[in-house]
């Protein structure tokens, strides 16, 4: 009888485990969405560590024409679950980009079978 009176309320989909809380320009210490070409940014969040052998894994800057530039391994200076420090290439044109982080990282000891991504707008200055 009590099971028949049970009500189920669906609150929505579970949020993605990946999360970006802050993007900090290491030159100015500002969190204004600007990234210095030839300089560094620190990204703070959750589940950000870039690992996995799938082709799409990596850190990418995508311009308004959908041309993507993948950062090299040596341009990822810190690669932790809660923090990435990236060196932005100096040879990219200033302007609006999408920063895309794709990983197979999981907080368990096992890599995800399917990579997941998070994207955020960023401006190269």
Short mmCIF file of the C-alpha atoms (twelve columns), coordinates in Angstrom:
data_MODEL
# 
_entry.id   MODEL 
# 
loop_
_atom_site.group_PDB 
_atom_site.id 
_atom_site.type_symbol 
_atom_site.label_atom_id 
_atom_site.label_alt_id 
_atom_site.label_comp_id 
_atom_site.label_asym_id 
_atom_site.label_seq_id 
_atom_site.Cartn_x 
_atom_site.Cartn_y 
_atom_site.Cartn_z 
_atom_site.pdbx_PDB_model_num 
ATOM 1   C CA . UNK A 1   0.000  0.000  0.000   1 
ATOM 2   C CA . UNK A 2   2.778  2.505  0.854   1 
ATOM 3   C CA . UNK A 3   4.529  1.691  -2.442  1 
ATOM 4   C CA . UNK A 4   1.379  2.628  -4.350  1 
ATOM 5   C CA . UNK A 5   1.416  6.011  -2.617  1 
ATOM 6   C CA . UNK A 6   5.063  6.692  -3.465  1 
ATOM 7   C CA . UNK A 7   5.595  9.680  -5.723  1 
ATOM 8   C CA . UNK A 8   8.608  10.086 -8.062  1 
ATOM 9   C CA . UNK A 9   9.784  13.563 -8.966  1 
ATOM 10  C CA . UNK A 10  12.336 13.916 -11.778 1 
ATOM 11  C CA . UNK A 11  14.466 16.991 -11.173 1 
ATOM 12  C CA . UNK A 12  16.388 16.896 -14.466 1 
ATOM 13  C CA . UNK A 13  19.516 15.404 -15.911 1 
ATOM 14  C CA . UNK A 14  22.617 14.869 -13.832 1 
ATOM 15  C CA . UNK A 15  25.154 17.637 -14.405 1 
ATOM 16  C CA . UNK A 16  28.345 16.818 -16.271 1 
ATOM 17  C CA . UNK A 17  31.213 15.841 -14.004 1 
ATOM 18  C CA . UNK A 18  33.527 18.241 -15.849 1 
ATOM 19  C CA . UNK A 19  33.344 21.786 -14.593 1 
ATOM 20  C CA . UNK A 20  35.268 25.017 -15.101 1 
ATOM 21  C CA . UNK A 21  35.050 27.423 -12.169 1 
ATOM 22  C CA . UNK A 22  37.735 29.991 -13.034 1 
ATOM 23  C CA . UNK A 23  40.027 30.940 -15.906 1 
ATOM 24  C CA . UNK A 24  42.821 33.173 -14.660 1 
ATOM 25  C CA . UNK A 25  45.159 35.187 -16.876 1 
ATOM 26  C CA . UNK A 26  48.546 34.530 -15.258 1 
ATOM 27  C CA . UNK A 27  49.976 37.834 -16.485 1 
ATOM 28  C CA . UNK A 28  47.252 40.136 -15.133 1 
ATOM 29  C CA . UNK A 29  45.646 37.786 -12.542 1 
ATOM 30  C CA . UNK A 30  42.285 38.832 -14.053 1 
ATOM 31  C CA . UNK A 31  39.332 36.478 -14.565 1 
ATOM 32  C CA . UNK A 32  37.899 38.450 -17.483 1 
ATOM 33  C CA . UNK A 33  37.994 35.751 -20.171 1 
ATOM 34  C CA . UNK A 34  41.131 37.171 -21.799 1 
ATOM 35  C CA . UNK A 35  44.111 34.926 -22.513 1 
ATOM 36  C CA . UNK A 36  47.481 36.409 -23.457 1 
ATOM 37  C CA . UNK A 37  49.056 35.057 -26.632 1 
ATOM 38  C CA . UNK A 38  52.444 33.688 -25.639 1 
ATOM 39  C CA . UNK A 39  51.388 33.733 -21.987 1 
ATOM 40  C CA . UNK A 40  49.632 31.438 -19.594 1 
ATOM 41  C CA . UNK A 41  46.212 30.802 -18.132 1 
ATOM 42  C CA . UNK A 42  45.194 28.722 -15.129 1 
ATOM 43  C CA . UNK A 43  41.905 26.842 -15.338 1 
ATOM 44  C CA . UNK A 44  40.356 25.704 -12.070 1 
ATOM 45  C CA . UNK A 45  37.484 23.247 -11.859 1 
ATOM 46  C CA . UNK A 46  36.654 19.546 -11.671 1 
ATOM 47  C CA . UNK A 47  37.528 16.459 -13.730 1 
ATOM 48  C CA . UNK A 48  39.758 18.500 -16.092 1 
ATOM 49  C CA . UNK A 49  42.856 16.282 -16.320 1 
ATOM 50  C CA . UNK A 50  43.662 15.590 -19.980 1 
ATOM 51  C CA . UNK A 51  44.326 11.851 -20.391 1 
ATOM 52  C CA . UNK A 52  43.353 9.063  -22.742 1 
ATOM 53  C CA . UNK A 53  44.352 7.656  -26.090 1 
ATOM 54  C CA . UNK A 54  41.236 8.550  -28.094 1 
ATOM 55  C CA . UNK A 55  42.014 10.766 -31.082 1 
ATOM 56  C CA . UNK A 56  39.812 13.617 -29.871 1 
ATOM 57  C CA . UNK A 57  41.489 13.930 -26.437 1 
ATOM 58  C CA . UNK A 58  43.349 17.206 -25.911 1 
ATOM 59  C CA . UNK A 59  43.051 20.950 -25.412 1 
ATOM 60  C CA . UNK A 60  41.870 22.925 -28.422 1 
ATOM 61  C CA . UNK A 61  41.381 26.571 -29.342 1 
ATOM 62  C CA . UNK A 62  38.694 26.934 -32.011 1 
ATOM 63  C CA . UNK A 63  38.322 30.242 -33.847 1 
ATOM 64  C CA . UNK A 64  35.173 31.801 -35.341 1 
ATOM 65  C CA . UNK A 65  35.774 29.951 -38.636 1 
ATOM 66  C CA . UNK A 66  35.811 26.587 -36.775 1 
ATOM 67  C CA . UNK A 67  39.551 26.176 -37.365 1 
ATOM 68  C CA . UNK A 68  40.966 24.350 -34.369 1 
ATOM 69  C CA . UNK A 69  44.466 24.490 -32.964 1 
ATOM 70  C CA . UNK A 70  45.446 21.664 -30.624 1 
ATOM 71  C CA . UNK A 71  47.833 22.574 -27.841 1 
ATOM 72  C CA . UNK A 72  50.963 20.435 -27.705 1 
ATOM 73  C CA . UNK A 73  51.712 18.337 -24.633 1 
ATOM 74  C CA . UNK A 74  54.493 20.741 -23.661 1 
ATOM 75  C CA . UNK A 75  51.960 23.629 -23.710 1 
ATOM 76  C CA . UNK A 76  50.001 21.914 -20.908 1 
ATOM 77  C CA . UNK A 77  52.243 22.913 -18.015 1 
ATOM 78  C CA . UNK A 78  50.039 21.562 -15.211 1 
ATOM 79  C CA . UNK A 79  47.605 18.698 -15.793 1 
ATOM 80  C CA . UNK A 80  45.634 17.890 -12.637 1 
ATOM 81  C CA . UNK A 81  41.973 16.954 -12.141 1 
ATOM 82  C CA . UNK A 82  41.245 20.345 -10.529 1 
ATOM 83  C CA . UNK A 83  43.743 22.531 -12.390 1 
ATOM 84  C CA . UNK A 84  45.222 23.030 -15.845 1 
ATOM 85  C CA . UNK A 85  47.915 25.578 -16.622 1 
ATOM 86  C CA . UNK A 86  48.186 26.247 -20.347 1 
ATOM 87  C CA . UNK A 87  50.696 28.142 -22.445 1 
ATOM 88  C CA . UNK A 88  48.770 29.927 -25.200 1 
ATOM 89  C CA . UNK A 89  50.503 29.853 -28.618 1 
ATOM 90  C CA . UNK A 90  51.884 33.240 -29.664 1 
ATOM 91  C CA . UNK A 91  51.179 32.735 -33.366 1 
ATOM 92  C CA . UNK A 92  47.377 32.684 -33.131 1 
ATOM 93  C CA . UNK A 93  45.346 35.694 -34.227 1 
ATOM 94  C CA . UNK A 94  43.794 37.849 -31.514 1 
ATOM 95  C CA . UNK A 95  40.050 37.508 -31.084 1 
ATOM 96  C CA . UNK A 96  37.243 35.241 -29.950 1 
ATOM 97  C CA . UNK A 97  37.859 31.515 -29.564 1 
ATOM 98  C CA . UNK A 98  36.244 28.529 -27.930 1 
ATOM 99  C CA . UNK A 99  38.484 26.660 -25.503 1 
ATOM 100 C CA . UNK A 100 37.607 22.954 -25.638 1 
ATOM 101 C CA . UNK A 101 39.012 20.395 -23.193 1 
ATOM 102 C CA . UNK A 102 38.395 16.747 -24.098 1 
ATOM 103 C CA . UNK A 103 39.443 13.900 -21.822 1 
ATOM 104 C CA . UNK A 104 38.822 10.316 -20.842 1 
ATOM 105 C CA . UNK A 105 39.691 11.105 -17.218 1 
ATOM 106 C CA . UNK A 106 37.540 9.602  -14.503 1 
ATOM 107 C CA . UNK A 107 37.870 9.953  -10.747 1 
ATOM 108 C CA . UNK A 108 37.984 6.151  -10.585 1 
ATOM 109 C CA . UNK A 109 41.123 4.293  -11.640 1 
ATOM 110 C CA . UNK A 110 39.604 3.479  -15.027 1 
ATOM 111 C CA . UNK A 111 39.548 5.718  -18.120 1 
ATOM 112 C CA . UNK A 112 36.189 6.552  -19.668 1 
ATOM 113 C CA . UNK A 113 35.399 4.567  -22.819 1 
ATOM 114 C CA . UNK A 114 33.923 7.646  -24.478 1 
ATOM 115 C CA . UNK A 115 35.746 10.983 -24.126 1 
ATOM 116 C CA . UNK A 116 33.849 13.937 -22.700 1 
ATOM 117 C CA . UNK A 117 34.366 17.624 -23.396 1 
ATOM 118 C CA . UNK A 118 33.714 21.009 -21.928 1 
ATOM 119 C CA . UNK A 119 33.799 24.270 -23.876 1 
ATOM 120 C CA . UNK A 120 34.069 27.875 -22.784 1 
ATOM 121 C CA . UNK A 121 34.461 31.137 -24.736 1 
ATOM 122 C CA . UNK A 122 37.816 32.874 -24.431 1 
ATOM 123 C CA . UNK A 123 39.422 35.922 -26.062 1 
ATOM 124 C CA . UNK A 124 43.052 35.888 -27.151 1 
ATOM 125 C CA . UNK A 125 44.769 39.242 -26.604 1 
# 
